Coordinates of C-alpha atoms in Angstrom, one line a residue:
M1 CA 188.2 26.4 -74.1
F2 CA 190.9 27.9 -71.6
P3 CA 188.7 30.7 -69.9
Y4 CA 185.9 28.3 -70.1
F5 CA 188.1 25.4 -67.8
I6 CA 189.2 28.1 -65.6
M7 CA 185.6 29.3 -65.0
L8 CA 184.5 25.7 -64.5
I9 CA 187.1 24.9 -61.7
F10 CA 187.0 28.1 -60.0
C11 CA 183.5 29.2 -60.4
G12 CA 181.2 26.4 -62.0
I13 CA 182.0 23.5 -59.5
P14 CA 182.3 25.5 -56.3
L15 CA 178.8 27.4 -57.1
F16 CA 177.1 24.2 -58.2
F17 CA 178.3 22.5 -54.7
M18 CA 177.1 25.5 -52.8
E19 CA 173.6 25.5 -54.4
L20 CA 173.4 21.8 -54.1
S21 CA 174.2 21.8 -50.5
F22 CA 172.0 25.1 -50.1
G23 CA 168.8 23.4 -51.3
Q24 CA 169.3 19.8 -49.8
F25 CA 170.2 21.4 -46.2
A26 CA 167.0 23.2 -45.9
S27 CA 164.6 21.0 -48.2
Q28 CA 163.3 24.1 -49.7
G29 CA 163.0 25.7 -53.0
C30 CA 164.7 29.1 -54.2
L31 CA 162.5 31.2 -51.9
G32 CA 162.2 29.2 -48.7
V33 CA 165.9 28.6 -48.4
W34 CA 166.3 32.4 -47.5
R35 CA 165.0 31.8 -44.1
I36 CA 169.0 31.5 -43.7
S37 CA 168.9 35.5 -44.0
P38 CA 165.4 36.8 -44.8
M39 CA 166.7 40.1 -46.1
F40 CA 168.3 38.4 -49.2
K41 CA 165.0 36.7 -50.1
G42 CA 165.0 39.1 -53.1
V43 CA 168.0 36.8 -54.5
G44 CA 165.3 34.0 -54.6
Y45 CA 162.9 36.3 -56.2
G46 CA 165.5 37.2 -58.9
M47 CA 166.3 33.6 -59.5
M48 CA 162.5 33.2 -60.2
V49 CA 162.4 36.1 -62.4
V50 CA 165.6 34.6 -64.4
S51 CA 163.8 31.3 -64.8
T52 CA 160.7 32.7 -66.0
Y53 CA 162.3 34.7 -68.7
I54 CA 164.4 31.6 -69.7
G55 CA 161.6 29.3 -69.6
I56 CA 159.6 31.9 -71.9
Y57 CA 162.1 32.0 -74.6
Y58 CA 163.7 28.6 -74.0
N59 CA 160.5 26.6 -75.1
V60 CA 160.4 28.7 -78.2
V61 CA 163.8 27.4 -79.2
I62 CA 162.5 23.8 -78.5
C63 CA 159.5 24.5 -80.6
I64 CA 161.7 25.6 -83.7
A65 CA 163.7 22.1 -83.0
F66 CA 160.1 20.5 -83.1
Y67 CA 159.5 22.1 -86.5
Y68 CA 162.7 20.8 -88.2
F69 CA 162.2 17.6 -86.9
F70 CA 158.9 17.2 -88.5
S71 CA 160.2 19.1 -91.5
S72 CA 162.8 16.2 -91.7
M73 CA 160.3 13.4 -92.1
T74 CA 160.9 13.6 -95.9
H75 CA 163.1 11.9 -98.5
V76 CA 164.6 15.2 -99.4
L77 CA 165.5 18.0 -96.9
P78 CA 163.5 21.3 -97.8
W79 CA 166.5 23.2 -97.2
A80 CA 168.7 21.3 -99.6
Y81 CA 168.3 23.2 -102.5
C82 CA 167.4 26.3 -104.2
S83 CA 164.3 25.5 -106.2
N84 CA 161.9 26.6 -103.7
P85 CA 159.1 29.4 -104.1
W86 CA 160.9 31.3 -101.2
N87 CA 164.4 31.0 -102.5
T88 CA 166.0 34.3 -103.9
P89 CA 168.3 34.6 -107.1
D90 CA 171.4 35.0 -104.7
C91 CA 170.8 31.1 -103.2
A92 CA 173.8 28.9 -103.9
G93 CA 173.2 25.3 -103.0
V94 CA 176.0 22.6 -102.5
L95 CA 173.7 20.1 -104.3
D96 CA 172.5 20.2 -108.0
A97 CA 169.1 18.9 -109.2
S98 CA 171.1 15.7 -110.5
N99 CA 172.1 14.5 -107.1
L100 CA 168.7 15.0 -105.5
T101 CA 167.2 12.0 -106.7
N102 CA 169.9 9.5 -105.6
G103 CA 171.1 11.3 -102.3
S104 CA 174.6 11.2 -103.2
R105 CA 176.6 14.3 -102.9
P106 CA 178.5 15.7 -106.0
A107 CA 182.1 14.8 -106.4
T108 CA 183.2 18.3 -107.6
L109 CA 181.4 21.8 -107.5
P110 CA 180.5 23.5 -110.7
G111 CA 183.1 26.1 -111.5
N112 CA 180.7 28.9 -111.5
L113 CA 179.4 27.8 -107.9
S114 CA 182.8 27.2 -106.5
H115 CA 183.9 30.7 -107.7
L116 CA 180.6 32.2 -106.1
L117 CA 181.4 30.4 -102.9
N118 CA 185.1 31.5 -102.7
H119 CA 184.7 35.0 -103.8
S120 CA 181.5 36.5 -103.5
L121 CA 179.9 37.7 -100.4
Q122 CA 176.3 37.5 -101.9
R123 CA 175.8 33.7 -101.7
T124 CA 173.4 32.8 -99.4
S125 CA 172.7 29.0 -98.6
P126 CA 169.5 27.2 -99.3
S127 CA 169.4 26.5 -95.4
E128 CA 169.7 30.1 -94.4
E129 CA 167.1 31.3 -96.8
Y130 CA 164.8 28.3 -95.6
W131 CA 165.2 29.5 -91.9
R132 CA 165.0 33.2 -92.7
L133 CA 162.4 33.3 -95.5
Y134 CA 160.3 30.4 -94.8
V135 CA 160.6 29.5 -91.0
L136 CA 160.8 32.8 -89.7
K137 CA 159.4 34.9 -92.5
L138 CA 161.8 37.3 -90.9
S139 CA 160.6 41.1 -90.6
D140 CA 162.8 44.0 -91.1
D141 CA 162.8 45.2 -87.6
I142 CA 162.4 44.3 -84.2
G143 CA 159.3 46.6 -83.9
N144 CA 157.5 45.1 -87.1
F145 CA 155.9 42.2 -85.6
G146 CA 154.1 41.0 -88.7
E147 CA 152.0 37.8 -88.4
V148 CA 152.3 35.1 -85.9
R149 CA 153.8 32.1 -87.7
L150 CA 150.9 29.4 -87.0
P151 CA 153.4 26.5 -87.7
L152 CA 155.6 27.7 -85.1
L153 CA 152.7 28.4 -82.8
G154 CA 151.4 24.7 -83.2
C155 CA 155.0 23.6 -82.4
L156 CA 155.2 25.9 -79.3
G157 CA 151.8 24.3 -78.1
V158 CA 153.3 20.8 -78.6
S159 CA 156.4 21.9 -76.6
W160 CA 154.3 23.0 -73.6
V161 CA 151.9 20.1 -73.7
V162 CA 154.9 17.9 -73.6
V163 CA 156.8 19.5 -70.6
F164 CA 153.3 19.7 -68.7
L165 CA 152.4 16.2 -69.1
C166 CA 156.1 15.2 -68.2
L167 CA 155.5 17.5 -64.9
I168 CA 152.4 16.5 -64.1
R169 CA 153.2 14.4 -60.9
G170 CA 156.1 16.8 -60.1
V171 CA 159.8 15.2 -59.8
K172 CA 157.9 11.8 -59.6
S173 CA 157.0 11.8 -63.3
S174 CA 160.1 14.2 -64.5
G175 CA 162.6 12.1 -62.6
K176 CA 161.3 8.9 -64.7
V177 CA 161.5 11.0 -67.9
V178 CA 164.8 12.2 -67.8
Y179 CA 166.3 8.9 -67.5
F180 CA 165.4 8.8 -71.1
T181 CA 166.1 12.5 -72.0
A182 CA 169.6 12.7 -70.4
T183 CA 170.9 9.6 -71.6
F184 CA 169.7 9.1 -75.3
P185 CA 171.2 12.3 -76.3
Y186 CA 174.6 10.6 -75.8
V187 CA 173.6 7.7 -78.1
V188 CA 173.0 10.3 -80.6
L189 CA 176.0 12.2 -80.2
T190 CA 178.1 9.4 -80.5
I191 CA 176.5 8.2 -83.9
L192 CA 177.0 11.4 -85.2
F193 CA 180.4 11.6 -83.7
V194 CA 181.3 8.2 -85.5
R195 CA 180.0 9.4 -88.8
G196 CA 181.4 12.8 -88.5
V197 CA 185.2 11.8 -88.1
T198 CA 184.8 9.3 -90.8
L199 CA 184.3 12.0 -93.5
E200 CA 186.8 13.7 -95.5
G201 CA 187.7 17.2 -94.1
A202 CA 186.8 16.2 -90.3
F203 CA 190.3 16.7 -89.2
T204 CA 190.5 20.2 -90.6
G205 CA 187.3 21.1 -88.6
I206 CA 188.4 19.6 -85.4
M207 CA 191.9 21.4 -85.5
Y208 CA 189.9 24.5 -86.1
Y209 CA 187.9 23.7 -82.8
L210 CA 191.2 22.9 -80.7
T211 CA 193.6 25.4 -82.0
P212 CA 193.6 28.2 -79.6
Q213 CA 193.7 32.0 -80.7
W214 CA 195.8 33.6 -77.8
D215 CA 195.1 37.2 -79.2
K216 CA 191.7 36.6 -77.6
I217 CA 192.5 35.7 -74.3
L218 CA 192.8 39.5 -73.3
E219 CA 189.2 40.2 -74.5
A220 CA 186.6 40.4 -71.6
K221 CA 183.6 39.4 -73.8
V222 CA 185.6 36.0 -74.3
W223 CA 185.8 35.4 -70.4
G224 CA 182.1 36.7 -70.1
D225 CA 181.0 34.2 -72.8
A226 CA 183.0 31.6 -70.7
A227 CA 181.1 32.3 -67.5
S228 CA 177.9 32.7 -69.2
Q229 CA 178.4 29.3 -70.9
I230 CA 179.3 27.8 -67.5
F231 CA 176.4 29.5 -65.7
Y232 CA 174.2 28.1 -68.7
S233 CA 175.4 24.5 -68.8
L234 CA 175.6 24.2 -65.2
G235 CA 172.2 26.0 -64.3
C236 CA 174.0 28.3 -61.5
A237 CA 171.8 31.2 -60.2
W238 CA 168.7 29.9 -62.0
G239 CA 167.2 28.3 -58.8
G240 CA 166.8 24.9 -60.3
L241 CA 169.9 23.5 -58.6
I242 CA 168.4 24.6 -55.3
T243 CA 165.0 23.2 -56.3
M244 CA 166.1 19.7 -57.3
A245 CA 168.3 19.4 -54.4
S246 CA 165.6 20.1 -52.0
Y247 CA 164.3 16.6 -53.0
N248 CA 167.4 15.0 -52.0
K249 CA 167.4 12.8 -48.9
F250 CA 169.0 14.9 -46.1
H251 CA 172.4 12.9 -46.0
N252 CA 172.9 12.4 -49.5
N253 CA 176.4 13.0 -50.5
C254 CA 176.0 16.0 -52.6
Y255 CA 179.7 16.8 -52.8
R256 CA 180.2 13.7 -54.8
D257 CA 177.4 14.6 -56.9
S258 CA 178.5 18.0 -57.7
I259 CA 181.8 16.9 -58.7
I260 CA 180.6 14.2 -61.0
I261 CA 177.8 16.3 -62.6
S262 CA 179.9 19.0 -63.3
I263 CA 182.7 17.5 -64.9
T264 CA 180.5 15.0 -66.8
N265 CA 178.4 18.0 -68.0
C266 CA 181.4 19.9 -69.5
A267 CA 183.1 16.9 -70.8
T268 CA 179.8 16.5 -72.8
S269 CA 180.0 19.9 -74.1
V270 CA 183.6 19.7 -75.2
Y271 CA 182.6 16.1 -76.9
A272 CA 179.8 17.7 -78.6
G273 CA 182.2 20.3 -79.9
F274 CA 183.9 17.3 -81.8
V275 CA 180.6 16.3 -83.1
I276 CA 179.9 19.6 -84.5
F277 CA 183.1 20.6 -85.9
S278 CA 183.9 17.3 -87.6
I279 CA 181.0 17.7 -89.9
L280 CA 181.7 21.6 -90.4
G281 CA 185.2 20.7 -91.5
F282 CA 183.7 18.0 -94.0
M283 CA 181.3 20.9 -95.3
A284 CA 184.3 23.4 -95.6
N285 CA 186.2 20.8 -97.3
H286 CA 183.3 20.0 -99.7
L287 CA 182.9 23.9 -100.3
G288 CA 186.7 24.6 -100.8
V289 CA 186.5 27.3 -98.2
D290 CA 187.9 27.6 -94.5
V291 CA 186.1 26.3 -91.5
S292 CA 185.5 29.8 -90.2
R293 CA 183.3 30.6 -93.2
V294 CA 180.8 27.9 -92.5
A295 CA 180.8 28.1 -88.6
D296 CA 178.5 30.1 -87.0
H297 CA 177.0 30.9 -83.5
G298 CA 173.8 31.2 -81.5
P299 CA 170.8 29.8 -83.7
G300 CA 172.7 30.2 -86.7
L301 CA 174.9 27.2 -85.9
A302 CA 171.8 24.8 -84.9
F303 CA 169.3 25.8 -87.8
V304 CA 171.7 26.9 -90.5
A305 CA 174.9 25.7 -90.6
Y306 CA 174.7 22.3 -89.1
P307 CA 171.5 21.4 -91.0
E308 CA 173.3 22.4 -94.4
A309 CA 176.1 20.4 -93.6
L310 CA 173.9 17.3 -92.8
T311 CA 172.6 17.7 -96.4
L312 CA 175.7 16.5 -97.8
L313 CA 175.6 12.9 -96.1
P314 CA 173.8 10.1 -97.5
I315 CA 170.3 9.6 -96.0
S316 CA 170.6 13.1 -94.9
P317 CA 166.9 13.0 -93.3
L318 CA 167.9 10.3 -91.0
W319 CA 170.7 12.3 -89.7
S320 CA 168.6 15.7 -89.5
L321 CA 165.9 13.6 -87.4
L322 CA 168.6 12.3 -85.0
F323 CA 170.1 15.7 -84.7
F324 CA 166.8 17.5 -84.0
F325 CA 165.6 15.0 -81.8
M326 CA 168.7 15.1 -79.6
L327 CA 168.1 19.2 -79.5
I328 CA 164.4 18.4 -78.4
L329 CA 165.4 16.1 -75.6
L330 CA 168.2 18.3 -74.4
G331 CA 165.8 21.2 -74.3
L332 CA 163.1 19.4 -72.6
G333 CA 165.5 18.4 -69.6
T334 CA 166.4 22.1 -69.2
Q335 CA 162.6 23.2 -69.6
F336 CA 161.7 20.7 -66.9
C337 CA 164.1 22.0 -64.4
L338 CA 163.0 25.7 -65.2
L339 CA 159.2 24.9 -64.6
E340 CA 159.7 22.8 -61.5
T341 CA 161.9 25.7 -60.2
L342 CA 159.0 28.2 -60.4
V343 CA 156.2 25.7 -59.3
T344 CA 158.1 24.5 -56.4
A345 CA 159.0 28.2 -55.2
I346 CA 155.1 29.1 -55.5
V347 CA 154.0 25.9 -53.6
D348 CA 156.8 26.1 -51.0
E349 CA 156.0 29.9 -50.3
V350 CA 152.0 29.5 -50.1
G351 CA 152.7 26.4 -48.3
N352 CA 149.0 25.5 -47.2
E353 CA 147.2 22.4 -47.6
W354 CA 144.9 23.4 -50.9
I355 CA 148.1 24.3 -52.8
L356 CA 149.9 21.0 -51.8
Q357 CA 146.9 19.0 -53.1
K358 CA 146.6 21.1 -56.2
K359 CA 150.2 21.4 -57.4
T360 CA 149.1 20.1 -60.7
Y361 CA 146.9 23.1 -61.2
V362 CA 149.9 25.3 -60.3
T363 CA 152.1 23.4 -62.9
L364 CA 149.2 23.9 -65.3
G365 CA 148.8 27.4 -65.0
V366 CA 152.5 28.3 -65.0
A367 CA 152.5 26.2 -68.4
V368 CA 149.7 28.3 -69.8
A369 CA 151.2 31.4 -69.0
G370 CA 154.4 30.4 -70.5
F371 CA 152.8 29.6 -73.6
L372 CA 150.8 32.8 -74.0
L373 CA 153.8 34.8 -73.0
G374 CA 155.8 32.9 -75.7
I375 CA 153.2 33.8 -78.5
P376 CA 155.1 37.1 -79.7
L377 CA 158.3 35.2 -80.0
T378 CA 156.7 33.1 -83.0
S379 CA 155.8 36.2 -84.8
Q380 CA 158.0 37.6 -87.7
A381 CA 160.0 39.5 -85.4
G382 CA 160.2 36.8 -82.8
I383 CA 163.9 35.9 -83.3
Y384 CA 164.9 39.4 -82.5
W385 CA 163.3 39.4 -79.2
L386 CA 164.2 36.0 -78.3
L387 CA 167.9 37.0 -78.9
L388 CA 167.2 40.3 -76.7
M389 CA 166.1 38.2 -73.7
D390 CA 168.9 35.8 -74.0
N391 CA 171.5 38.4 -74.1
Y392 CA 170.3 40.6 -71.6
A393 CA 167.4 38.7 -69.3
A394 CA 169.9 35.9 -68.4
S395 CA 173.4 36.7 -68.5
F396 CA 174.6 39.8 -66.5
S397 CA 171.9 39.3 -64.0
L398 CA 173.4 35.4 -63.4
V399 CA 176.4 36.8 -62.5
V400 CA 175.0 39.4 -60.1
I401 CA 172.7 37.0 -58.3
S402 CA 175.3 34.4 -57.9
C403 CA 177.9 37.0 -56.5
I404 CA 175.5 38.1 -54.0
M405 CA 174.6 34.6 -53.0
C406 CA 178.0 33.8 -52.2
V407 CA 178.6 37.1 -50.2
S408 CA 175.3 36.6 -48.1
I409 CA 176.0 33.1 -47.2
M410 CA 179.6 33.5 -46.7
Y411 CA 179.9 36.9 -44.9
I412 CA 176.3 37.6 -43.5
Y413 CA 175.2 33.9 -42.3
G414 CA 178.9 33.3 -41.8
H415 CA 181.4 30.8 -43.3
R416 CA 181.7 28.7 -40.0
N417 CA 177.9 28.4 -39.5
Y418 CA 177.6 27.0 -43.2
F419 CA 180.5 24.9 -43.0
Q420 CA 179.3 23.3 -39.8
D421 CA 175.9 23.0 -41.5
I422 CA 177.5 20.7 -44.2
Q423 CA 179.5 18.9 -41.9
M424 CA 176.3 18.1 -40.0
M425 CA 174.5 17.2 -43.3
L426 CA 177.6 15.2 -45.0
G427 CA 179.5 14.1 -42.0
F428 CA 182.8 16.1 -43.3
P429 CA 183.2 19.8 -43.9
P430 CA 183.7 21.2 -47.4
P431 CA 187.1 20.7 -48.7
I432 CA 189.7 23.7 -48.2
F433 CA 189.4 24.5 -51.9
F434 CA 185.9 25.0 -51.9
Q435 CA 186.0 27.1 -48.9
I436 CA 188.6 29.3 -50.3
C437 CA 186.6 29.5 -53.5
W438 CA 183.4 30.6 -51.8
R439 CA 185.0 33.2 -49.7
F440 CA 187.5 34.9 -51.8
V441 CA 188.1 33.3 -55.4
S442 CA 184.6 32.8 -56.8
P443 CA 183.0 36.3 -55.9
A444 CA 186.2 38.1 -57.1
I445 CA 186.2 36.4 -60.5
I446 CA 182.7 37.0 -60.8
F447 CA 183.1 40.6 -59.8
F448 CA 185.9 41.4 -62.2
I449 CA 184.1 39.6 -65.1
L450 CA 181.3 41.8 -64.4
I451 CA 183.4 44.9 -64.4
F452 CA 185.2 44.2 -67.7
T453 CA 181.9 43.2 -69.2
V454 CA 180.5 46.7 -68.7
I455 CA 183.6 48.2 -69.9
Q456 CA 183.8 46.4 -73.1
Y457 CA 180.1 46.5 -73.6
Q458 CA 179.0 46.3 -77.3
P459 CA 175.4 46.5 -78.3
I460 CA 173.6 43.4 -79.6
T461 CA 173.4 43.0 -83.3
Y462 CA 171.9 39.8 -85.4
N463 CA 173.9 39.1 -88.3
H464 CA 174.1 42.5 -90.1
Y465 CA 170.8 44.1 -87.9
Q466 CA 171.5 46.7 -85.4
Y467 CA 169.2 46.8 -82.7
P468 CA 167.6 50.3 -82.1
G469 CA 168.2 52.1 -78.8
W470 CA 164.7 51.5 -77.4
A471 CA 165.2 47.8 -78.1
V472 CA 168.6 47.7 -76.0
A473 CA 166.8 49.9 -73.4
I474 CA 164.3 47.2 -73.1
G475 CA 167.0 44.8 -72.9
F476 CA 168.7 46.4 -69.8
L477 CA 165.3 46.7 -68.2
L478 CA 164.8 43.0 -68.5
A479 CA 168.5 42.5 -66.9
L480 CA 167.6 44.8 -64.1
S481 CA 164.3 43.4 -63.4
S482 CA 165.7 40.4 -61.8
V483 CA 168.5 42.1 -60.0
I484 CA 166.3 45.0 -58.8
C485 CA 164.5 42.3 -56.7
I486 CA 167.2 42.2 -54.2
P487 CA 167.5 45.7 -53.1
L488 CA 163.8 46.2 -53.2
Y489 CA 163.0 43.1 -51.1
A490 CA 166.0 44.1 -48.8
L491 CA 164.3 47.7 -48.0
F492 CA 160.9 45.7 -47.6
Q493 CA 162.2 43.4 -45.1
L494 CA 164.0 46.2 -43.2
C495 CA 161.0 48.3 -42.8
R496 CA 158.7 45.3 -41.7
T497 CA 161.7 44.0 -39.2
D498 CA 161.3 45.2 -35.6
G499 CA 164.3 46.9 -33.7
D500 CA 165.0 46.8 -30.0
T501 CA 162.8 49.2 -28.1
L502 CA 163.8 52.3 -26.0
L503 CA 163.4 50.1 -22.8
Q504 CA 165.5 47.6 -24.2
C505 CA 168.3 50.1 -25.0
P506 CA 167.7 53.4 -23.2
A507 CA 171.1 55.0 -24.3
H508 CA 171.3 54.4 -27.8
P509 CA 172.2 57.0 -30.3
P510 CA 169.4 57.8 -33.1
C511 CA 171.0 55.6 -35.6
L512 CA 170.9 52.3 -33.4
P513 CA 167.4 51.5 -34.2
L514 CA 168.4 51.1 -38.0
L515 CA 171.5 49.0 -37.3
Q516 CA 169.4 47.0 -34.9
R517 CA 166.5 46.4 -37.7
L518 CA 169.3 45.6 -40.1
K519 CA 170.7 42.8 -37.9
N520 CA 167.6 41.5 -37.3
A521 CA 166.6 41.3 -40.8
T522 CA 169.8 39.5 -41.8
K523 CA 170.1 37.0 -39.0
P524 CA 168.6 33.5 -39.7
S525 CA 164.9 33.1 -38.9
R526 CA 163.7 30.6 -36.1
D527 CA 162.5 27.8 -38.4
W528 CA 165.9 27.9 -40.5
G529 CA 167.5 24.5 -40.5
P530 CA 166.9 21.2 -41.4
A531 CA 163.0 20.6 -42.4
L532 CA 162.5 17.2 -40.6
L533 CA 162.6 17.1 -37.0
E534 CA 164.8 13.8 -36.9
H535 CA 167.7 16.0 -38.5
R536 CA 167.4 19.1 -36.3
T537 CA 170.3 18.2 -34.1
G538 CA 173.1 20.4 -32.5
R539 CA 172.3 23.8 -32.3
Y540 CA 169.0 23.3 -34.2
A541 CA 167.8 20.9 -31.8
P542 CA 164.3 22.2 -30.4
T543 CA 164.6 23.2 -26.5
I544 CA 160.7 23.1 -26.1
P545 CA 158.3 21.8 -28.6
P546 CA 157.0 24.6 -30.7
S547 CA 153.4 25.7 -30.3
P548 CA 151.4 28.5 -32.1
E549 CA 151.6 30.7 -29.3
D550 CA 155.4 31.3 -29.7
G551 CA 155.2 32.5 -33.3
L552 CA 157.4 29.8 -34.8
E553 CA 155.8 28.3 -37.8
V554 CA 157.0 24.9 -39.1
Q555 CA 155.5 24.8 -42.5
P556 CA 154.9 21.3 -43.9
L557 CA 157.3 20.0 -46.4
H558 CA 156.2 19.4 -50.0
P559 CA 154.6 15.8 -50.3
D560 CA 157.8 14.7 -52.3
K561 CA 160.1 16.0 -50.1
A562 CA 160.0 13.7 -46.9
Q563 CA 158.6 10.2 -46.0
I564 CA 157.7 10.5 -42.3
P565 CA 154.6 12.2 -40.8
M566 CA 155.5 16.0 -40.3
V567 CA 153.6 18.0 -37.8
G568 CA 152.9 21.6 -38.8
S569 CA 152.0 24.3 -36.7
N570 CA 148.3 23.6 -36.8
G571 CA 148.9 20.3 -35.4
S572 CA 148.0 18.6 -38.7
S573 CA 150.1 15.4 -39.8
R574 CA 150.9 14.9 -43.3
L575 CA 152.5 11.7 -44.8
Q576 CA 155.3 13.0 -46.7
D577 CA 157.1 10.8 -49.6
S578 CA 160.7 11.4 -50.9
R579 CA 162.5 8.6 -52.6
I580 CA 164.1 11.2 -55.2

């Protein structure tokens, strides 16, 4: 928790404000904003690649939550006991047959079961066997795909259909849906919190949650995990913040928004910790074991440990329905943002009349592609691939992308220029704390975390399964595939940028054309700045009306991003609409 708050204050909030102000100032998605320095447009492509990877596997997590949600529609949860066809002799449930009928939990555990839970490493819970042997039918190796789990495939289809329908009209439709998906989880969290803290043993679980383990504070992995959690929960370096901010009004106070959203978001994470560990403390007290024995991480917490704890509560199917409904809503909120990031980037990049009118078809195409690419993750080896993508595709690369974004804006475009842009937009410059963080503190912290993460790197494992070398190599390729966009596009932009001619610079040494190309490739393009002419004041004020002959192309805004007629380079006028 200590590294988490350090990362929040010095990296999370500053980067969140930077991305919001960046997207809002230009009213462009994660690709269009890089008119600020065209050579670094590869950062935008890297964000798109990261969002693509996360969007593929994140909806698989949502589909599993859907599966558990549907499975909870019964009078007895299917993972509550060990009498199912898929259970093994090692299964040891915390409920016996006599308690299944009346829905109450046993007052005491049988002696042999208590002994088994405390002293045997062979014990597997019915929820773990349900997860591993029934839901996943987990194979023995990442290369052994086995069969596609049809129930999961069906739930994956449901997930993508829901996401598409909620985004069918872009931010106009998703903006209404998130009023529910963003607020109702608080209702569920509060219900589960009140129920959890009233249970016997809840205090033990909460103290386990809050008691610091100071010996771990020197481990780079802890700081790396804290950074990854901040980047994940705030959405930094995904491109989603830039995309959503591009739909804001130009003078919207995004500084206030960034402070409120960041603190509320992370306070919610801490609040959710109380909800989880109060129930786990109750379960540990019920079993007579330490909380560390029942706590888990990753999918094991959401789909094994917590569901098993819910079986101990009266009317357990109701609590299970609420919990997985909350997970579905939280996941959908993230998925909306990921899909909108990709669609907006494509629409803004193409920018012609046809694609502006056919955005729904672009959304449908991205959703269908995401569904097809997610099918292998519903196979018997799917969880191995999901964790591989989670560990490599969207952790290391997020840190690199955010660091390069900070450096390019602060040092290539220039911190004074950017601070003046914010003052023009908000009416005041960014506070000195953010100026220092953007220029020095955030890039330095990110860089050191990156270095120490590489030094203390350990290959990925899942429970006791060690990933083979070829799978780890694929993981590194996934991580590099987003980062490599940055140097590749920089080289491409460098090659296509013109330098000064010999007539302009007759006495230049042989290296000067390259330096001139570099200078031209990094300076802002002539159409960088506020998207609407009414906001282009100061140094962005047009001296002469743009015309097709001068090579300046003012692309039309997406219809959701502005409300007044916007004149493009072809002389056409479009009525824009932006109240979001």
